[in-house]
Amino acid sequence: MRLKLFPQRPDHPLADSKELKRILAEILVDRPVNAIEELTGWYQSLKHAENFRLDNYLDVIRQLDDAAQPHLLRLERDYLYSPQLSALEEQRLWTESYNYWGEVAALYGLCVQRANLDPKSKGTDRFKESLPLVMARVQVALGTQVRWLAYRYAPVGEDLWSKLGETYMAAEAASQAQKSVQLYPSRRGLTSVAQQYVHTLVFFTSSIDSLLPRQIDLADRLVAHFSPGFVFSRDHRPASVYWVDAAGGLAPTRLARRPGMSRPGLRFFSPGTALTALTELIHLVERGEVPPDLNFGGEYPPRVLLPVLQHLRVYWALRPPQRRYQRHPVKTRMVVVHGFDSSHAVFAGAAGNLTEEAGVQHWLVQNVSLGGFRACVDDSKGHQVTLGSLFSMQPEGGDNWLLGVARRYNRLARGHAVVGVQVLSRRAKSVELQPRRSGFSTAVPGIHLRDGGEPDLVRIVLPQGSFNVRESLDFNLDGRHCVLIPVELEESGVDYEIARFREQSPG
C-alpha cells in the first residue's frame, strides 16, 4: 500500500499564485463583457478542480469575484442606460450577467458542501470563519439573478426560490443568518444572509412587473435602503403582509392567500418601520428634496424618483391594493396597432389604411374588466411590448376602437408574453389643436379622451414633448369652438403624453 505522505498539488492553473495574479491583472483592464465572459469560464473550470485545500479554493473564488464587481456594475449600467445597444448586444449583456451570478453562486455553494462533507480538515477549519460571508454572497448572487429576470419580465422558477430558501435555512440552522458581514470591499455598509433574503422577497412582492427596467433598478436600490426595517419572523403577527415557505421552493405570497398548515420553513414578513420611513421620504421628494446620503448609484431628480416611491408605498401597505372592477374570463381575438401616430390615424377614421407592415398585431384576450384587459401576445418576432406604450385595439367582429396603455408585462415560455392593458377611453376622437401664441401656426395632433375623466377637465393625448403649461390651445369640441387652458401633465409615455386642460369660452 502506498502511503500519501505529501498532499497532492491542485491540478488547476489558478492554484499558482503568480498565474492568478497575472490573470487578475488582465481581467481588471479588459472590456467588461469580455472580462465577465472569461471569469465565467474560470468558474466553470474550478467546479472540476481537484486537490485544492478548501480555504485556498475559497480564496481564489473570492479574488475573482471581487475583481468582477466593477465590470458587473458597468454591464448593468450599459444594459439599462445605453441608447444605442442593438438587440444582439443587449442579449449578450443580459446573458453574461445572468450566467455569471449563477456560476459564482454554484461555486460558493460547492464550498459549503465540501465543508459539510469534510468538517475536520485543516482547510475547513479556516473556511468556517468565512461561512457567513460565503452564504451571504450566495444569497446576493441568486437575488441578483431574480433582478435580471425582472429586467426581461421573465418568471422566477422554483429552482431559484428553492436555492434562496435552502441557503437561508442552512444559515439559520448554523446560527449564521444574522451575522453581519461586508459583502464586497467595494460596497459600503454591512449586511447578512437574512437581510439579503428579505431584500429579494420584498423586491419580488413589490409588483415590479409594472415598472420599466430603469425603474426596476431604482426600486431594487430603494428596497436595499429600506429592507432593514422589515420584520421577518416565524410567527404570524397582526401586521404581517406576506408569507413564504423557505423550504418549499415557492414564491412569496400576500396573506390574502393563507399558507395553511404550519411547517418548518414557513416565515412571515411585514414592512415594519420601512413603510413609515418610505412615506417620510415621499414627503421630502414631493417638496423637491432628495437626501444626499441615499445610495442609488447616481443622481435622480424628484420627478424620476417619486413614481417609484409611490409605487412601493402601494405594495408595502398593510392593506393590499384592491381591484376597482371585477374580471371576467373571455377568449377573443383583438386587432392592435401601436403608438401615437397609428392611434391618431385610427381615431381620425383611417383605420382601414393600416396594414401588417404598419405594425398591426393580433392578441388573444384572456379576461376583461371595465378598467382593462389581459391578453396573450406573440413575443417571438421582435414585438416585445414596452410598459407605458400606447395602443389602439378593436375586438374581433366589432366596429369600436379602444385606446389603452400597457401597464404590466410578463414573459412566458415559447415566445409568448402576457400584457395587462388599462383602457383610457372607449370613445376617443382625433382632433387638431391650434396654439394661441402669436406667430406659431402649426397645428398639434391630439386624441381627445371623451370618457373616464373629471367632469370639469378635458384630457388630451399629445405627441411626446408637446404639452406647455404656458400655452393655451384652440380646438373644436363637438361642433363648438373652445379654448383649452393647460392644468397639468398627467402622464408621459414612450411617444405620447396625457395632459389635462380646463375648458374656456373664447374671449
PDB file of C-alpha atoms in Angstrom, residues 3 13 48 66 85 98 118 218 254-255 268 322 382 400 426 446 469 482:
ATOM      1  CA  LEU A   3       1.161   5.992   1.867  1.00  0.00           C
ATOM      2  CA  PRO A  13      -3.588  26.888 -13.164  1.00  0.00           C
ATOM      3  CA  HIS A  48     -13.912  20.200 -11.520  1.00  0.00           C
ATOM      4  CA  ASP A  66     -14.026  40.819  -6.156  1.00  0.00           C
ATOM      5  CA  LEU A  85     -27.482  48.955 -27.967  1.00  0.00           C
ATOM      6  CA  TYR A  98     -27.212  36.391 -15.531  1.00  0.00           C
ATOM      7  CA  ASP A 118     -15.130  17.060   5.440  1.00  0.00           C
ATOM      8  CA  LEU A 218     -34.177  52.129  -8.751  1.00  0.00           C
ATOM      9  CA  ARG A 254     -49.515  38.013   0.137  1.00  0.00           C
ATOM     10  CA  LEU A 255     -51.560  36.916   3.135  1.00  0.00           C
ATOM     11  CA  PHE A 268     -43.904  35.865   7.668  1.00  0.00           C
ATOM     12  CA  GLN A 322     -58.000  46.438  -4.361  1.00  0.00           C
ATOM     13  CA  GLY A 382     -39.481  41.355 -32.017  1.00  0.00           C
ATOM     14  CA  ASN A 400     -65.466  50.185 -31.965  1.00  0.00           C
ATOM     15  CA  ARG A 426     -63.808  53.741 -25.360  1.00  0.00           C
ATOM     16  CA  GLY A 446     -54.243  65.153 -30.308  1.00  0.00           C
ATOM     17  CA  VAL A 469     -48.211  74.748 -19.250  1.00  0.00           C
ATOM     18  CA  CYS A 482     -63.407  76.486 -27.236  1.00  0.00           C
TER      19      CYS A 482
END
